[in-house]
């Protein structure tokens, strides 16, 4: 009698769950193939214009890549992957979990029944799947996004889409925080678009109450923000006037900063590290500090062609600045990822650095310090502003 083919059994179960709308997630782990830094692949069902697709998120050490496949393509990839490159998989459906393990040619499949698990929505980039569906909110009107009739204004559609995208990115990061009612500090909050959206979503949709403080040096914005928070009944959201460096962030579970200008991003990162925040997430803005040093300093002569054209100096400055930020965060015990949070059609400043404090991170400090020193030498950088803050 031929032994049961565990891979085909798993694929059959995945196909049935996909067709029946009971698929929660299929996760492949134990990768031992040739792609550097690939950690896992997460697969879910999505509905896009071309119909139902298997969406594969390839999770690398510091980034995610998403690719969508038809069923035939997906099953073929899975068949090959499970036979050759992944040692484990977990198929989660609304009814059961199937754990797959492979050790050489030996394969095991274990089924566990589950109760009360819901399948996630499969809608993709559709208006109705936006986290914020209720548009008749006082804060949306106060921030000029919704008109008198409570509908999002025509000229604010893009901004509303971006805010939803930010909520989509931040909500799971906040949900992963251990604190019962986490304290999130938004540095350089401006009008507080994200703070209102996130607070509203967490309180009313996700039911994961949080406290949010927006720190902003412009008094008028702070006064307006506080008035709107009160009018919205958001008692856990408030704004404080002052600079980032003046603000005492002790007790913050998350420190975020979106497009805080130039080194204000570093102030925010520093405050997050000093407070021991579990999550630090920043979308940097301009990169003048490092650009100035690169231009005035003595980069490695071999890089001259890379730094000859102004536009490329700008881009190199961005990469050097944010790479050093990521390394400095790692040096301080944070697992760090950098990815694009919105399309560059909306804003060229679309990188997000997400750093999560992870007690298990054990990077070789000397090796990280050497990488930092090497990058600085290569690009003629004397000191990254954040280094100065961290050195005290
Ligand atoms: C480009 S706006 C971004 C606002 C908001 N985060 C957003 O994404 O909509 C930057 C904001 O940061 C504030 N800001 C810049 N540097 C700051 C500092 N050192 N301390 C406090 N606020 C600061 C500015 O006043 C401005 O409102």
Coordinates of C-alpha atoms and ligand atoms in Angstrom, one line a residue:
X1 CA 0.0 0.0 0.0
X2 CA 1.4 3.4 -0.9
X3 CA 1.8 5.7 2.1
X4 CA -0.6 8.7 2.2
X5 CA 0.8 11.7 0.4
X6 CA 0.7 14.3 3.2
X7 CA 1.5 17.2 0.8
X8 CA -1.5 16.4 -1.4
X9 CA -3.7 16.0 1.7
X10 CA -2.6 19.4 2.9
X11 CA -3.2 21.0 -0.5
X12 CA -6.6 19.4 -0.8
X13 CA -7.6 20.8 2.5
X14 CA -6.2 24.2 1.5
X15 CA -8.1 24.1 -1.8
X16 CA -11.4 23.2 -0.1
X17 CA -10.9 25.9 2.5
X18 CA -10.1 28.4 -0.3
X19 CA -13.2 27.5 -2.3
X20 CA -15.5 27.3 0.8
X21 CA -14.4 30.7 2.2
X22 CA -13.1 29.0 5.4
X23 CA -9.4 29.7 4.8
X24 CA -7.9 31.9 7.5
X25 CA -4.2 31.5 6.6
X26 CA -1.6 29.0 5.3
X27 CA 1.8 29.7 6.7
X28 CA 5.0 28.0 5.4
X29 CA 8.0 27.9 7.7
X30 CA 11.3 26.1 8.4
X31 CA 12.7 27.5 5.1
X32 CA 16.0 26.0 4.1
X33 CA 16.1 27.0 0.4
X34 CA 18.5 29.4 -1.4
X35 CA 16.8 32.8 -0.9
X36 CA 18.8 34.8 1.6
X37 CA 16.8 36.0 4.6
X38 CA 13.5 34.5 3.6
X39 CA 11.8 33.5 6.9
X40 CA 8.2 32.5 6.1
X41 CA 5.5 32.7 3.5
X42 CA 1.9 33.7 4.5
X43 CA -0.9 32.8 2.1
X44 CA -4.4 34.1 2.2
X45 CA -7.3 34.5 -0.2
X46 CA -8.0 37.8 -1.8
X47 CA -10.5 39.2 -4.2
X48 CA -9.0 41.5 -6.8
X49 CA -10.2 42.7 -10.2
X50 CA -9.1 39.6 -11.9
X51 CA -11.1 37.4 -9.5
X52 CA -10.1 35.3 -6.5
X53 CA -6.4 34.9 -6.0
X54 CA -3.9 33.3 -3.6
X55 CA -1.9 36.1 -2.1
X56 CA 1.6 35.1 -1.0
X57 CA 3.4 37.4 1.5
X58 CA 7.1 36.5 1.4
X59 CA 8.4 37.5 4.8
X60 CA 12.1 38.4 4.7
X61 CA 14.2 39.4 7.7
X62 CA 13.6 43.1 7.1
X63 CA 10.9 43.4 4.5
X64 CA 7.8 41.8 3.0
X65 CA 7.0 41.1 -0.7
X66 CA 3.5 40.3 -1.9
X67 CA 2.7 38.3 -5.0
X68 CA -0.7 37.1 -6.1
X69 CA -1.2 33.8 -8.0
X70 CA -4.0 31.8 -9.6
X71 CA -5.0 28.6 -8.0
X72 CA -3.0 26.4 -10.5
X73 CA 0.1 28.5 -10.0
X74 CA -0.3 28.6 -6.2
X75 CA -0.8 24.9 -5.8
X76 CA 2.2 24.1 -8.0
X77 CA 4.4 26.5 -5.9
X78 CA 3.1 25.0 -2.7
X79 CA 3.7 21.4 -3.9
X80 CA 7.3 22.2 -4.8
X81 CA 7.9 24.4 -1.8
X82 CA 6.7 21.8 0.7
X83 CA 8.6 19.0 -0.9
X84 CA 11.9 20.8 -1.1
X85 CA 12.3 24.1 0.7
X86 CA 9.9 24.4 3.7
X87 CA 10.0 22.0 6.6
X88 CA 6.7 23.0 8.2
X89 CA 3.3 24.5 7.4
X90 CA 0.2 25.4 9.2
X91 CA -3.1 25.6 7.5
X92 CA -5.6 27.6 9.6
X93 CA -9.3 27.4 8.7
X94 CA -12.4 28.5 10.6
X95 CA -12.9 24.8 11.6
X96 CA -9.5 23.3 12.2
X97 CA -5.7 23.6 12.1
X98 CA -3.5 21.3 10.0
X99 CA 0.1 21.2 11.0
X100 CA 2.5 19.8 8.5
X101 CA 6.1 18.7 9.3
X102 CA 8.7 17.2 7.0
X103 CA 11.9 15.7 8.2
X104 CA 13.8 14.5 5.1
X105 CA 11.4 12.2 3.3
X106 CA 9.3 11.7 6.5
X107 CA 6.1 13.8 6.7
X108 CA 3.5 14.3 9.4
X109 CA 0.1 15.9 9.3
X110 CA -1.7 16.7 12.6
X111 CA -5.3 18.1 12.7
X112 CA -6.7 20.1 15.6
X113 CA -10.3 21.2 15.7
X114 CA -10.9 24.9 16.6
X115 CA -14.0 26.7 17.5
X116 CA -15.4 30.2 16.7
X117 CA -12.6 31.4 14.4
X118 CA -13.7 33.8 11.6
X119 CA -12.3 33.9 8.1
X120 CA -10.8 37.3 7.3
X121 CA -12.3 39.5 4.7
X122 CA -10.9 38.8 1.2
X123 CA -11.7 42.2 -0.2
X124 CA -8.6 44.0 -1.5
X125 CA -8.2 47.7 -2.0
X126 CA -11.9 48.1 -2.1
X127 CA -13.6 51.1 -0.5
X128 CA -15.8 48.9 1.5
X129 CA -12.9 47.1 3.0
X130 CA -11.3 50.3 4.4
X131 CA -10.9 50.2 8.1
X132 CA -12.8 53.5 8.4
X133 CA -16.2 53.0 6.8
X134 CA -18.2 55.5 8.9
X135 CA -17.5 58.8 7.3
X136 CA -20.0 61.0 9.2
X137 CA -17.6 61.6 12.1
X138 CA -17.0 65.0 13.6
X139 CA -13.3 64.7 13.3
X140 CA -13.4 64.0 9.6
X141 CA -15.3 67.2 9.1
X142 CA -13.1 69.2 11.5
X143 CA -10.0 68.1 9.6
X144 CA -11.6 69.0 6.3
X145 CA -11.9 65.5 4.9
X146 CA -15.7 65.2 5.0
X147 CA -18.2 67.7 3.8
X148 CA -21.4 68.9 5.5
X149 CA -23.3 65.8 4.3
X150 CA -20.8 63.5 6.0
X151 CA -19.3 62.2 2.8
X152 CA -15.6 62.3 2.1
X153 CA -15.0 65.3 -0.1
X154 CA -13.9 64.7 -3.7
X155 CA -10.6 66.4 -3.2
X156 CA -9.9 64.5 0.0
X157 CA -10.3 61.0 -1.4
X158 CA -6.6 60.5 -1.8
X159 CA -5.8 61.7 1.8
X160 CA -8.6 59.5 3.1
X161 CA -7.2 56.5 1.3
X162 CA -3.7 57.2 2.7
X163 CA -5.1 57.5 6.3
X164 CA -6.9 54.2 5.9
X165 CA -3.7 52.6 4.6
X166 CA -1.9 53.9 7.7
X167 CA -4.6 52.5 10.0
X168 CA -4.3 49.2 8.2
X169 CA -0.5 49.2 8.9
X170 CA -0.6 50.5 12.4
X171 CA -3.6 48.6 13.8
X172 CA -1.9 45.1 13.9
X173 CA 1.3 46.6 15.3
X174 CA -0.7 48.2 18.1
X175 CA -2.7 45.0 18.6
X176 CA 0.5 43.2 19.1
X177 CA 1.5 45.4 22.1
X178 CA 1.1 43.7 25.4
X179 CA -0.2 46.6 27.4
X180 CA -3.9 46.5 28.1
X181 CA -4.5 50.1 27.1
X182 CA -1.2 51.0 25.3
X183 CA 0.1 54.6 25.3
X184 CA 1.0 55.7 21.8
X185 CA 2.9 59.0 21.4
X186 CA 2.8 60.6 18.0
X187 CA 5.7 63.0 17.6
X188 CA 5.2 66.0 15.3
X189 CA 1.5 65.2 15.1
X190 CA 0.5 68.2 12.9
X191 CA -3.3 68.2 12.6
X192 CA -3.4 64.6 14.0
X193 CA -4.9 62.9 11.0
X194 CA -3.4 59.5 11.9
X195 CA -4.2 60.0 15.6
X196 CA -7.9 60.6 15.0
X197 CA -8.2 57.8 12.5
X198 CA -6.3 55.3 14.6
X199 CA -8.1 56.2 17.8
X200 CA -11.5 55.9 16.1
X201 CA -10.6 52.6 14.6
X202 CA -9.1 51.1 17.8
X203 CA -12.0 52.3 20.0
X204 CA -15.0 51.6 17.8
X205 CA -14.0 48.9 15.2
X206 CA -11.1 46.9 16.7
X207 CA -12.3 47.4 20.3
X208 CA -8.7 47.7 21.4
X209 CA -8.7 50.9 23.5
X210 CA -5.6 52.9 23.5
X211 CA -4.3 56.2 24.7
X212 CA -2.8 58.5 22.1
X213 CA -0.9 61.7 22.7
X214 CA 0.1 63.9 19.8
X215 CA 3.1 66.1 20.5
X216 CA 3.2 69.2 18.3
X217 CA 5.1 72.5 18.6
X218 CA 2.4 74.6 16.9
X219 CA 0.0 75.8 19.6
X220 CA -2.9 76.4 17.2
X221 CA -2.9 72.8 15.9
X222 CA -2.8 71.5 19.4
X223 CA -5.7 73.6 20.5
X224 CA -7.8 72.6 17.5
X225 CA -6.8 68.9 17.9
X226 CA -7.9 68.9 21.6
X227 CA -11.2 70.7 20.8
X228 CA -12.0 68.1 18.0
X229 CA -11.0 65.2 20.3
X230 CA -13.4 66.5 23.0
X231 CA -16.2 67.1 20.4
X232 CA -15.7 63.5 19.2
X233 CA -15.8 62.1 22.7
X234 CA -12.3 60.7 22.3
X235 CA -11.3 60.9 25.9
X236 CA -8.1 58.9 25.4
X237 CA -6.8 61.2 22.7
X238 CA -5.1 64.5 23.5
X239 CA -2.5 66.8 22.1
X240 CA 0.4 68.6 23.9
X241 CA 2.3 71.7 22.8
X242 CA 6.0 71.4 22.8
X243 CA 9.0 70.0 21.0
X244 CA 9.7 66.3 20.8
X245 CA 12.9 66.7 22.8
X246 CA 11.0 68.5 25.6
X247 CA 8.4 65.8 25.9
X248 CA 8.7 63.1 28.6
X249 CA 7.8 59.9 26.8
X250 CA 8.3 57.7 29.8
X251 CA 5.7 54.9 29.8
X252 CA 5.1 55.1 26.1
X253 CA 4.4 51.7 24.5
X254 CA 4.7 53.0 21.0
X255 CA 6.4 56.1 19.6
X256 CA 5.5 57.1 16.1
X257 CA 6.4 60.0 13.8
X258 CA 5.1 60.7 10.3
X259 CA 7.1 63.1 8.2
X260 CA 8.5 64.9 11.2
X261 CA 11.0 67.2 9.6
X262 CA 14.6 66.0 9.1
X263 CA 16.2 65.3 12.5
X264 CA 12.9 65.6 14.3
X265 CA 12.5 62.0 13.2
X266 CA 15.7 61.2 15.1
X267 CA 14.4 63.0 18.2
X268 CA 11.4 60.7 18.0
X269 CA 13.4 57.6 17.6
X270 CA 15.7 58.7 20.5
X271 CA 12.7 59.3 22.7
X272 CA 11.3 55.9 21.8
X273 CA 14.5 54.1 22.6
X274 CA 15.0 56.1 25.9
X275 CA 11.4 55.2 26.9
X276 CA 12.0 51.5 26.1
X277 CA 8.9 51.7 23.8
X278 CA 8.0 48.3 22.4
X279 CA 7.2 49.8 19.0
X280 CA 8.9 52.7 17.2
X281 CA 7.6 53.6 13.7
X282 CA 8.7 56.5 11.7
X283 CA 8.1 57.7 8.2
X284 CA 11.1 60.0 7.6
X285 CA 10.8 63.3 5.8
X286 CA 13.8 65.1 4.4
X287 CA 17.4 64.0 4.9
X288 CA 19.3 67.3 5.1
X289 CA 21.6 66.5 8.0
X290 CA 23.3 63.6 6.3
X291 CA 23.1 65.2 2.8
X292 CA 25.1 68.2 4.2
X293 CA 27.7 65.9 5.7
X294 CA 28.0 63.8 2.5
X295 CA 28.5 66.9 0.4
X296 CA 31.0 68.6 2.8
X297 CA 32.8 65.3 3.8
X298 CA 35.2 63.1 1.9
X299 CA 33.3 60.1 0.6
X300 CA 35.2 57.1 -0.7
X301 CA 36.6 58.3 -4.1
X302 CA 35.1 55.2 -5.8
X303 CA 31.7 56.6 -5.0
X304 CA 32.3 59.8 -6.9
X305 CA 30.0 58.8 -9.9
X306 CA 27.3 57.8 -7.4
X307 CA 27.4 61.2 -5.8
X308 CA 28.0 63.3 -8.9
X309 CA 24.4 64.2 -9.7
X310 CA 22.3 66.1 -7.3
X311 CA 19.2 63.9 -7.6
X312 CA 21.3 60.8 -6.8
X313 CA 23.0 62.6 -3.8
X314 CA 19.5 63.1 -2.5
X315 CA 18.6 59.5 -2.9
X316 CA 21.9 58.2 -1.4
X317 CA 21.4 60.6 1.5
X318 CA 18.0 59.1 2.1
X319 CA 19.3 55.6 2.0
X320 CA 22.3 56.3 4.2
X321 CA 20.3 58.2 6.8
X322 CA 17.6 55.6 7.1
X323 CA 20.0 52.6 6.9
X324 CA 22.0 54.1 9.8
X325 CA 18.7 54.7 11.7
X326 CA 17.8 51.1 11.2
X327 CA 21.2 49.9 12.4
X328 CA 21.1 52.2 15.4
X329 CA 17.7 50.8 16.3
X330 CA 19.1 47.2 16.0
X331 CA 22.0 48.1 18.2
X332 CA 19.4 49.1 20.8
X333 CA 17.5 45.8 20.7
X334 CA 14.9 46.5 18.0
X335 CA 14.0 44.1 15.1
X336 CA 13.7 46.6 12.3
X337 CA 12.0 46.6 8.9
X338 CA 11.8 49.2 6.3
X339 CA 9.1 49.2 3.6
X340 CA 6.9 51.5 1.5
X341 CA 3.7 52.3 3.2
X342 CA 1.9 54.0 0.4
X343 CA 2.5 54.2 -3.3
X344 CA 5.0 56.8 -4.4
X345 CA 2.3 58.2 -6.6
X346 CA 0.9 59.8 -3.3
X347 CA 4.2 60.9 -1.8
X348 CA 7.9 60.3 -2.5
X349 CA 8.4 60.2 1.3
X350 CA 6.8 56.8 1.5
X351 CA 9.2 54.7 3.5
X352 CA 8.3 53.5 6.9
X353 CA 10.8 52.2 9.5
X354 CA 9.1 49.9 11.9
X355 CA 11.2 48.8 14.9
X356 CA 9.9 46.3 17.4
X357 CA 11.7 45.6 20.7
X358 CA 12.5 42.0 20.7
X359 CA 14.3 40.5 23.7
X360 CA 15.4 37.7 21.4
X361 CA 17.4 39.9 19.1
X362 CA 21.0 39.1 19.7
X363 CA 22.9 40.9 16.9
X364 CA 26.6 41.0 17.4
X365 CA 27.1 44.6 18.7
X366 CA 30.6 44.9 17.4
X367 CA 29.5 43.8 13.9
X368 CA 26.7 46.4 13.8
X369 CA 29.0 49.1 15.1
X370 CA 31.5 48.2 12.4
X371 CA 28.7 48.3 9.7
X372 CA 27.8 51.8 11.0
X373 CA 31.4 53.0 10.9
X374 CA 32.0 51.5 7.5
X375 CA 28.9 53.2 6.0
X376 CA 30.0 56.6 7.5
X377 CA 33.5 56.2 6.1
X378 CA 32.2 55.2 2.7
X379 CA 29.9 58.2 2.4
X380 CA 32.0 60.8 4.2
X381 CA 29.6 61.1 7.1
X382 CA 31.1 62.4 10.3
X383 CA 28.2 61.7 12.6
X384 CA 24.5 60.7 12.3
X385 CA 22.5 63.1 14.4
X386 CA 20.8 60.1 16.1
X387 CA 24.2 58.7 17.2
X388 CA 24.9 62.0 18.9
X389 CA 21.6 61.8 20.8
X390 CA 22.2 58.2 21.8
X391 CA 25.7 59.0 23.0
X392 CA 24.3 61.6 25.3
Ligands
LIG1 C1 5.1 67.5 7.8 S1 4.2 67.7 9.3 C2 3.5 66.1 9.5 C3 2.3 66.1 10.4 C4 1.7 64.7 10.7 N1 2.6 63.9 11.4 C5 1.2 64.1 9.4 O1 1.8 63.2 8.9 O2 0.1 64.6 8.9 C6 5.4 67.8 10.5 C7 4.9 68.4 11.8 O3 5.8 68.2 12.8 C8 5.9 69.3 13.6 N2 7.3 69.3 14.2 C9 8.5 69.4 13.5 N3 9.5 69.3 14.3 C10 9.0 69.2 15.6 C11 9.6 69.1 16.8 N4 10.9 69.1 17.0 N5 8.8 69.1 17.9 C12 7.5 69.1 17.8 N6 6.8 69.2 16.6 C13 7.6 69.2 15.5 C14 5.7 70.5 12.7 O4 5.2 71.6 13.3 C15 4.6 69.9 11.8 O5 3.3 70.1 12.2

